[in-house]
């Protein structure tokens, strides 16, 4: 029986000011699903993960997404999934979305490959919603499509590929802190003042132009969120120290990835990226927080088959 | 003495959801400034306008902008301006911005052409602010640069050219109604709920992507403002009738131009544009409002020298 191997990248929800709208796939971090057809049912196994991966197929986003895809395709057969987590759960890097995207992709591929990646966004997003408690495509869409994506609406789903920025270096810092998505949602403001609304809208539109035009210079000016970050940053110990240090070290901006606690900073220089990485990790350390860090770039491809 | 002739186009502020951020230059309607150097002072004349053009050089945006430009250039000489208004004052089509852009361009051209169009935005916007009472570049920037522009911030001024959409046809309907900019500002909500904030931000980002990528299909899906238009539409008699008729006639969207009362609808078909134009004018007529109308497209060039 054919065994396939699927990779799905980590993603940065919001890209700063674009709350619930923008998302970006990044290289290096991601989940791998090995999958094969079985006669019926969905089986999930975990491949030596240091994170606590749920092995009940109704709780794992990879298997839930795979089941949704089989339902769409009208297939009665089953699938066995072995999940290798390559990014931490609950970090704000779209961990459950990556698993969901990989599971959806694998099921579609094994059963005739009749759905486009765009058509896999809905089942993957439904699967992620079971775990995250909210129906949002700002991680599943970029995880599947690659590059930056814009979600205009979730019901009905309306997602647009925006593009990429070749010169962009991303410094990803994952502190050893827990921020529950439901806490990060509960803390959101219910109302926004008109001035901040205009400012976030302008920054998000400019980021969209930057990814559309592959223009790092535009992006470097507008990674600033006046609305959500001021409240969510209170859930991340050391946030202000780390931000100050990132900017001092030459970052053109820094923001929370998704609902956190992961932070990301941007630059177009590998030399600066290394200095920023060091400074940010040091900033957490000064607040007694251990942090893992990576320098990476945009993943343009999204979820894909890996060579066996 | 050399006499030059400068044209500056009408503009659509906001482009629907992009309040105070987006602006678009359109063909056909606009102001013409004829100008020549004089030894000192600024003189303004009006060329047979049916609108009430202020002839005091401290009240006319063309002459105020020209004076600002001479100040920037450190020139002691003067300028004589003859203004031919080609678009109605107070209509929401950037009338005072067009005059300001033309005045600024003329002064710069006559005195050595040392400033770029980008550098003319600030003096033109300052001039417009004298008349409009607010410092906003969403009309002056597209009037000068052409196409769609994105204003991220006014102080300091931060404007980006976005691009154009070749297939776009705009139906412009100018009702014989008065909406004062100060009333249109006073009626604005002070706070915005989070859901509407996200919706307007997504639509504005998608419009930005559409103009960046020259993609009418994207634009056609997102000309929708959940925040400002619901309140400002109450100042425009017949708005709902006209909107319903525009959409019935095949428009892909309709919105208020700037602070109104002009409305514009979008399509990519000239045949539909004609039907939409007729339907919108009829909609105002049913509300006892006379309306002037035009079918036009994007002006990609912005303010420019005309042949003599």
XYZ file of C-alpha atoms in Angstrom:
616
model
C 0.000 0.000 0.000
C 1.288 3.462 -0.948
C 2.557 5.599 1.924
C 2.796 9.340 1.334
C 4.556 12.011 3.332
C 3.064 15.524 3.568
C 4.613 18.655 5.040
C 2.638 21.669 6.255
C 4.381 24.842 7.463
C 4.009 26.924 10.589
C 2.105 30.184 10.103
C 1.974 33.651 11.591
C -1.649 34.694 12.080
C -2.544 38.432 11.807
C 0.948 39.573 10.623
C 0.725 42.312 13.263
C -2.176 44.708 12.596
C -4.208 42.430 10.309
C -6.249 40.789 13.060
C -8.213 37.758 11.773
C -7.438 38.859 8.191
C -3.777 38.258 7.301
C -1.678 35.118 7.670
C 1.799 34.082 6.538
C 3.483 30.705 6.010
C 7.091 30.398 7.197
C 9.889 27.993 6.356
C 11.620 25.485 8.570
C 9.001 24.785 11.210
C 6.055 22.553 10.427
C 4.294 19.240 10.783
C 4.796 16.052 8.787
C 2.039 13.555 8.182
C 2.768 10.078 6.826
C -0.424 8.514 5.591
C -1.781 5.434 3.881
C -5.184 4.136 2.920
C -6.826 1.595 5.171
C -10.153 -0.129 4.602
C -12.135 2.028 7.021
C -11.867 4.462 9.906
C -9.220 7.002 10.820
C -6.231 6.002 12.895
C -3.718 8.516 14.284
C -0.282 7.736 15.598
C 2.346 10.116 16.874
C 5.957 9.866 15.873
C 8.071 10.492 18.968
C 6.751 13.938 19.745
C 7.938 15.923 22.725
C 4.511 17.576 22.728
C 1.344 15.976 23.941
C -0.361 15.042 20.678
C -3.953 13.802 21.086
C -4.264 10.279 19.675
C -8.024 10.158 19.702
C -8.942 10.695 16.052
C -11.827 12.970 17.051
C -9.455 15.294 18.930
C -6.519 15.456 16.532
C -6.907 18.126 13.843
C -5.034 16.028 11.247
C -7.494 13.163 11.530
C -10.574 15.389 11.862
C -9.568 17.236 8.686
C -8.871 13.945 6.899
C -12.344 12.695 7.839
C -13.967 15.937 6.554
C -12.160 15.504 3.241
C -13.251 11.871 2.901
C -16.836 13.018 3.590
C -16.601 15.700 0.877
C -15.200 13.144 -1.570
C -17.896 10.632 -0.623
C -15.257 8.016 0.140
C -16.048 5.162 2.526
C -12.429 4.044 2.963
C -10.172 5.003 5.851
C -6.745 6.416 6.472
C -3.891 5.828 8.864
C -1.959 8.927 9.843
C 1.392 9.120 11.581
C 1.957 12.664 12.762
C 5.396 14.108 13.408
C 4.950 17.445 15.151
C 7.629 19.912 14.174
C 6.238 22.889 15.966
C 5.041 23.413 19.496
C 1.352 23.222 20.396
C -0.199 26.432 21.741
C 2.666 28.661 20.673
C 0.769 30.937 18.257
C 2.458 29.423 15.211
C -0.603 27.641 13.858
C 0.330 24.217 15.175
C -3.152 22.735 14.999
C -3.704 24.402 11.600
C -0.531 22.788 10.212
C -1.704 19.357 11.339
C -5.162 20.023 9.914
C -3.762 21.195 6.572
C -1.455 18.167 6.330
C -4.269 15.769 7.223
C -6.641 17.314 4.686
C -3.969 17.290 1.976
C -3.023 13.667 2.671
C -6.611 12.399 2.562
C -7.295 14.237 -0.688
C -4.084 12.980 -2.280
C -4.642 9.331 -1.317
C -8.211 9.401 -2.616
C -7.755 10.733 -6.144
C -6.499 14.291 -5.565
C -9.766 15.797 -6.791
C -9.837 18.873 -4.544
C -7.733 21.996 -5.011
C -5.742 23.442 -2.123
C -8.329 26.224 -1.969
C -11.026 23.602 -1.480
C -9.072 22.051 1.376
C -9.188 25.288 3.393
C -12.757 24.711 4.541
C -12.305 21.156 5.931
C -8.957 22.124 7.491
C -10.489 25.211 9.105
C -13.434 23.211 10.434
C -10.961 20.742 11.957
C -8.897 23.475 13.538
C -12.052 25.062 14.946
C -12.759 21.885 16.969
C -9.527 22.462 18.866
C -9.210 26.268 18.851
C -12.883 26.992 19.498
C -13.056 29.624 16.762
C -13.623 29.354 13.026
C -10.757 31.369 11.523
C -8.740 30.679 8.393
C -5.779 32.941 9.122
C -3.572 29.923 9.852
C -5.100 27.156 7.707
C -5.182 29.302 4.551
C -1.488 30.271 4.511
C -0.501 26.780 5.745
C -2.170 25.288 2.658
C -1.484 27.981 0.048
C 1.890 29.342 1.160
C 2.976 32.979 1.227
C 0.676 35.618 2.671
C -3.081 35.214 2.509
C -6.006 37.508 3.166
C -9.192 36.103 4.662
C -12.074 38.427 3.909
C -14.761 36.249 5.364
C -14.966 32.816 6.962
C -18.638 32.073 6.323
C -18.758 31.884 3.387
C -15.032 31.302 3.131
C -13.331 34.000 1.042
C -9.541 33.716 0.925
C -7.098 35.439 -1.439
C -3.414 34.643 -2.036
C -1.441 37.848 -1.681
C 2.141 36.939 -2.511
C 5.514 36.945 -0.826
C 8.511 39.142 0.007
C 11.818 37.603 -1.074
C 14.025 39.875 1.019
C 12.163 39.248 4.269
C 13.980 37.582 7.154
C 11.831 36.614 10.117
C 13.198 36.134 13.605
C 10.866 33.808 15.494
C 11.150 33.628 19.259
C 9.064 31.059 21.133
C 9.076 31.677 24.877
C 8.366 28.886 27.301
C 5.059 30.458 28.373
C 1.470 29.318 28.027
C -1.123 31.659 26.514
C -4.479 29.958 26.042
C -6.278 31.028 22.865
C -9.473 31.450 24.847
C -7.746 33.872 27.244
C -6.255 35.740 24.290
C -9.758 36.000 22.819
C -11.443 36.953 26.097
C -9.118 39.923 26.562
C -9.989 41.488 23.184
C -11.568 44.945 23.191
C -15.232 44.961 22.120
C -14.932 48.418 20.579
C -12.169 50.260 18.798
C -11.807 54.024 18.564
C -12.039 55.535 15.101
C -8.445 56.757 15.029
C -6.985 53.345 15.854
C -9.357 51.689 13.398
C -8.015 53.922 10.594
C -4.426 53.318 11.663
C -4.704 49.516 11.748
C -6.626 49.517 8.483
C -3.924 51.606 6.795
C -1.119 49.389 8.125
C -2.901 46.203 7.086
C -3.618 47.600 3.612
C 0.037 48.598 3.272
C 1.228 45.149 4.354
C -1.106 43.719 1.722
C 0.424 46.030 -0.897
C 3.902 45.028 0.287
C 3.236 41.300 -0.192
C 1.422 41.971 -3.484
C 4.399 43.920 -4.817
C 7.180 41.864 -3.162
C 8.368 45.110 -1.523
C 10.226 44.784 1.775
C 10.535 48.571 2.116
C 6.762 48.956 2.392
C 6.449 46.140 4.907
C 9.240 47.533 7.053
C 7.190 50.688 7.722
C 3.918 49.247 8.882
C 4.280 46.310 11.277
C 2.357 48.105 13.987
C -0.898 47.133 15.683
C -2.643 49.819 17.735
C -5.596 47.678 18.761
C -4.957 44.055 19.671
C -1.260 43.964 20.593
C -1.512 46.495 23.437
C -3.915 44.179 25.274
C -2.510 40.792 24.278
C 1.029 41.821 25.145
C -0.028 41.895 28.802
C -0.314 38.067 28.632
C 3.339 37.661 27.590
C 5.913 38.120 30.329
C 8.882 40.115 29.079
C 7.091 41.418 25.958
C 8.212 45.043 26.335
C 11.829 44.174 27.125
C 11.996 41.879 24.116
C 10.365 44.402 21.806
C 12.703 47.210 22.880
C 15.716 44.957 22.404
C 14.556 43.757 18.988
C 14.164 47.324 17.727
C 17.474 48.406 19.273
C 19.160 45.502 17.514
C 17.868 46.789 14.183
C 14.499 45.096 13.647
C 12.126 47.089 11.452
C 9.194 45.900 13.541
C 8.106 43.243 15.997
C 4.725 41.695 16.692
C 2.937 38.811 18.369
C 2.420 35.762 16.162
C -1.290 34.899 16.211
C -2.508 34.989 19.793
C 1.022 34.441 21.120
C 3.167 33.865 23.044
C 5.556 33.562 20.059
C 6.965 36.904 18.905
C 8.434 37.666 15.496
C 10.667 40.480 14.308
C 11.447 41.521 10.737
C 14.554 42.632 8.867
C 16.067 42.211 5.407
C 19.595 41.469 6.616
C 20.855 38.084 7.856
C 23.499 39.839 9.926
C 20.879 41.953 11.666
C 18.640 38.902 12.045
C 21.336 37.175 14.085
C 21.766 40.214 16.333
C 17.999 40.550 16.748
C 17.650 36.874 17.608
C 20.285 37.127 20.299
C 18.778 40.318 21.720
C 15.254 38.910 21.878
C 16.296 35.692 23.600
C 18.297 37.800 26.061
C 15.230 39.981 26.642
C 13.184 36.962 27.685
C 16.056 35.657 29.776
C 16.140 38.915 31.742
C 12.513 38.173 32.579
C 13.368 34.597 33.626
C 11.749 33.120 30.550
C 13.513 30.506 28.462
C 12.961 30.951 24.725
C 13.671 28.918 21.607
C 14.457 30.918 18.468
C 14.751 30.589 14.695
C 15.668 32.749 11.729
C 13.517 31.945 8.771
C 11.754 33.323 5.689
C 8.465 33.050 3.840
C 7.341 29.571 2.772
C 5.924 30.247 -0.691
C 4.671 26.729 -1.365
C 2.513 25.795 1.582
C 1.406 22.221 2.231
C 3.143 19.787 -0.097
C 4.139 16.226 -0.753
C 7.628 15.309 0.477
C 9.862 12.831 -1.324
C 9.648 9.397 0.336
C 6.144 85.287 -20.537
C 5.489 81.550 -20.634
C 1.939 80.482 -19.859
C 1.425 76.870 -18.805
C -1.735 74.828 -18.567
C -2.094 72.175 -15.865
C -4.841 69.582 -15.432
C -5.683 67.861 -12.158
C -8.292 65.102 -11.970
C -11.279 64.542 -9.745
C -10.764 61.926 -7.036
C -12.810 59.444 -5.043
C -11.785 59.576 -1.386
C -12.036 56.378 0.723
C -12.952 54.063 -2.214
C -15.739 52.700 -0.031
C -14.414 51.016 3.126
C -10.955 52.664 3.138
C -11.933 55.668 5.245
C -9.182 58.335 5.280
C -6.779 55.778 3.769
C -7.584 55.078 0.110
C -8.132 57.500 -2.766
C -8.545 57.135 -6.535
C -8.065 59.535 -9.451
C -10.683 59.391 -12.224
C -10.688 60.520 -15.830
C -12.786 63.202 -17.477
C -13.616 65.475 -14.584
C -11.029 67.874 -13.234
C -9.705 71.386 -12.883
C -7.471 73.300 -15.253
C -5.052 75.968 -14.095
C -3.395 78.335 -16.536
C -0.471 80.031 -14.880
C 2.349 82.442 -15.535
C 5.089 84.035 -13.486
C 4.572 87.566 -12.267
C 7.019 89.691 -10.319
C 5.359 89.207 -6.939
C 2.191 88.100 -5.212
C -0.419 85.541 -6.108
C -3.351 86.513 -8.316
C -6.311 84.210 -8.972
C -8.862 84.583 -11.725
C -11.749 82.317 -12.564
C -12.524 81.285 -16.097
C -16.306 81.407 -16.563
C -17.172 78.965 -13.806
C -20.736 78.079 -12.983
C -19.533 77.445 -9.437
C -18.712 80.087 -6.944
C -14.903 80.090 -7.001
C -13.278 82.214 -4.295
C -11.071 84.884 -5.898
C -9.302 85.912 -2.725
C -5.905 84.241 -3.051
C -5.965 83.312 0.643
C -9.221 81.381 0.193
C -8.613 79.598 -3.095
C -6.788 76.282 -2.714
C -4.951 76.676 -6.046
C -3.332 79.927 -4.947
C -2.713 78.821 -1.357
C -0.947 75.708 -2.633
C 1.063 77.776 -5.143
C 2.177 80.079 -2.339
C 3.229 77.101 -0.171
C 5.303 75.762 -3.055
C 7.006 79.122 -3.642
C 7.807 79.235 0.076
C 9.346 75.737 -0.046
C 11.397 76.726 -3.101
C 12.462 79.983 -1.440
C 11.214 81.958 -4.430
C 10.252 85.610 -4.005
C 8.456 85.895 -7.342
C 4.716 85.617 -7.879
C 2.242 83.751 -10.003
C -0.979 84.525 -11.812
C -3.461 81.674 -11.904
C -6.566 81.379 -14.054
C -8.690 78.558 -12.737
C -11.201 76.687 -14.863
C -13.283 74.512 -12.567
C -14.302 71.298 -14.243
C -15.902 69.683 -11.250
C -18.463 70.872 -8.783
C -17.453 72.276 -5.407
C -18.664 70.343 -2.354
C -19.620 67.248 -4.318
C -17.259 64.739 -2.683
C -15.081 64.494 -5.799
C -12.073 66.297 -4.374
C -12.795 69.636 -6.027
C -10.654 71.721 -3.699
C -7.922 69.060 -3.799
C -7.837 69.176 -7.619
C -7.395 72.951 -7.552
C -4.729 72.649 -4.865
C -2.838 69.958 -6.791
C -2.975 71.997 -10.013
C -1.827 75.174 -8.226
C 1.054 73.382 -6.526
C 2.116 71.683 -9.757
C 1.977 74.967 -11.723
C 4.048 76.915 -9.208
C 6.683 74.184 -9.070
C 6.837 73.896 -12.858
C 7.172 77.632 -13.449
C 9.916 77.948 -10.849
C 12.380 75.308 -12.000
C 10.437 72.040 -11.467
C 12.637 71.030 -8.540
C 10.025 69.184 -6.486
C 8.671 65.716 -7.247
C 4.941 65.071 -7.338
C 5.339 63.280 -4.019
C 6.826 66.448 -2.547
C 3.861 68.467 -3.801
C 1.407 66.406 -1.732
C 2.243 68.223 1.498
C 1.722 71.813 0.229
C -1.407 70.768 -1.695
C -2.813 69.008 1.369
C -2.078 72.013 3.594
C -3.917 74.210 1.086
C -6.893 71.891 0.959
C -7.001 71.786 4.754
C -7.621 75.563 4.852
C -10.877 75.017 3.014
C -11.927 71.541 4.207
C -10.943 72.034 7.822
C -9.185 68.662 8.018
C -5.673 67.592 7.061
C -6.233 64.533 4.868
C -4.351 63.454 1.769
C -6.910 61.012 0.388
C -7.831 63.438 -2.402
C -4.632 65.438 -2.938
C -2.423 62.334 -3.162
C -4.354 60.553 -5.944
C -5.005 63.896 -7.687
C -1.251 64.415 -7.943
C 0.003 60.852 -8.420
C -2.858 59.257 -10.363
C -4.315 55.777 -9.854
C -5.095 54.549 -6.361
C -3.100 55.763 -3.385
C -2.847 54.693 0.222
C -2.290 57.289 2.935
C -0.879 55.632 6.006
C -0.324 58.780 7.972
C -0.739 62.494 7.395
C 1.672 63.800 10.000
C 4.288 62.867 8.966
C 2.898 62.379 5.494
C 3.225 58.765 4.339
C 1.632 58.050 0.970
C 2.080 55.004 -1.296
C 1.058 54.596 -4.942
C -0.952 51.406 -5.252
C -1.716 51.018 -8.941
C -4.715 50.852 -11.208
C -7.357 48.500 -12.608
C -7.611 48.646 -16.397
C -10.976 46.908 -16.653
C -12.709 49.164 -14.155
C -15.624 51.333 -15.302
C -16.897 53.858 -12.790
C -20.389 55.312 -12.886
C -20.319 58.666 -11.134
C -23.629 60.230 -10.104
C -23.602 63.746 -8.647
C -26.937 64.652 -7.084
C -27.991 68.247 -6.686
C -27.741 68.063 -2.894
C -25.490 69.800 -0.408
C -23.546 67.758 2.174
C -21.171 69.891 4.209
C -17.891 68.149 5.007
C -18.179 69.305 8.604
C -21.615 67.662 8.930
C -20.267 64.495 7.305
C -17.415 64.536 9.873
C -19.653 65.366 12.846
C -21.862 62.350 12.177
C -18.963 59.865 12.315
C -19.060 57.173 14.988
C -16.446 57.621 17.727
C -16.136 53.877 18.259
C -16.368 50.883 15.991
C -17.243 47.369 17.060
C -14.564 44.735 16.613
C -16.473 42.738 13.998
C -17.024 45.752 11.731
C -13.419 46.843 12.226
C -12.213 43.462 10.960
C -14.657 43.545 8.043
C -13.664 47.020 6.843
C -9.996 46.227 7.312
C -10.342 43.058 5.218
C -12.241 44.860 2.458
C -9.752 47.725 2.367
C -6.809 45.318 2.261
C -8.467 43.403 -0.567
C -9.107 46.616 -2.538
C -5.427 47.429 -2.054
C -4.479 43.985 -3.389
C -6.876 44.489 -6.316
C -5.241 47.787 -7.364
C -1.760 46.351 -6.730
C -2.493 43.375 -8.986
C -4.700 45.182 -11.550
C -7.442 42.647 -10.722
C -11.032 43.753 -11.243
C -12.382 40.445 -9.931
C -10.957 41.121 -6.469
C -12.243 44.689 -6.389
C -15.714 43.595 -7.456
C -16.093 41.543 -4.275
C -15.207 44.072 -1.634
C -16.683 47.526 -2.212
C -18.519 47.426 1.090
C -18.207 49.743 4.087
C -19.798 48.569 7.336
C -18.767 51.588 9.396
C -18.959 55.008 7.775
C -21.427 54.556 4.928
C -24.359 53.451 7.128
C -24.239 56.822 8.944
C -23.226 59.108 6.086
C -25.868 57.675 3.778
C -28.493 59.292 6.006
C -27.292 62.691 4.723
C -28.008 61.762 1.081
C -31.667 61.800 0.067
C -32.473 58.833 -2.145
C -29.314 56.886 -1.238
C -31.038 53.542 -0.643
C -33.183 53.742 -3.766
C -30.137 54.575 -5.867
C -28.039 51.821 -4.340
C -30.720 49.180 -4.858
C -31.186 50.280 -8.468
C -27.448 50.292 -9.157
C -27.058 46.723 -7.886
C -30.190 45.561 -9.734
C -28.771 47.059 -12.918
C -25.654 44.936 -12.514
C -23.207 47.053 -10.509
C -20.701 44.992 -8.502
C -20.819 47.586 -5.739
C -21.761 51.155 -4.961
C -20.392 53.610 -2.435
C -20.267 57.256 -1.426
C -17.412 59.246 -2.961
C -15.509 60.924 -0.128
C -18.004 62.538 2.231
C -20.648 62.677 -0.503
C -23.153 63.429 -1.879
C -21.652 61.941 -5.080
C -22.144 58.188 -5.405
C -20.133 55.840 -7.582
C -20.837 52.335 -8.813
C -18.433 49.824 -10.346
C -18.569 47.375 -13.219
C -16.243 46.036 -15.903
C -18.745 46.312 -18.752
C -19.560 49.490 -20.681
C -22.989 48.096 -21.515
C -23.751 47.530 -17.849
C -22.279 50.926 -16.986
C -24.871 52.607 -19.216
C -27.714 50.674 -17.608
C -26.377 51.436 -14.123
C -26.051 55.144 -14.946
C -29.653 55.322 -16.131
C -30.910 53.397 -13.112
C -29.048 55.558 -10.593
C -30.216 58.839 -12.116
C -33.754 57.422 -12.126
C -33.351 56.459 -8.459
C -32.542 60.040 -7.517
C -35.364 61.321 -9.728
C -37.851 59.170 -7.815
C -36.676 61.034 -4.727
C -37.114 64.410 -6.472
C -33.372 64.919 -6.763
C -31.789 65.994 -10.012
C -28.457 64.293 -10.727
C -25.638 64.720 -13.213
C -23.827 61.525 -14.239
C -20.680 60.287 -15.962
C -19.129 56.987 -16.972
C -15.402 57.077 -16.511
C -12.307 55.086 -15.580
C -9.115 55.398 -13.561
C -6.837 58.360 -14.326
C -3.394 56.753 -14.103
C -1.390 59.925 -14.648
C -2.657 62.416 -12.110
C -1.817 66.114 -12.323
C -0.042 66.956 -15.573
C 0.897 69.610 -18.055
C -1.566 70.046 -20.913
C -0.490 71.014 -24.424
C -0.958 74.763 -24.952
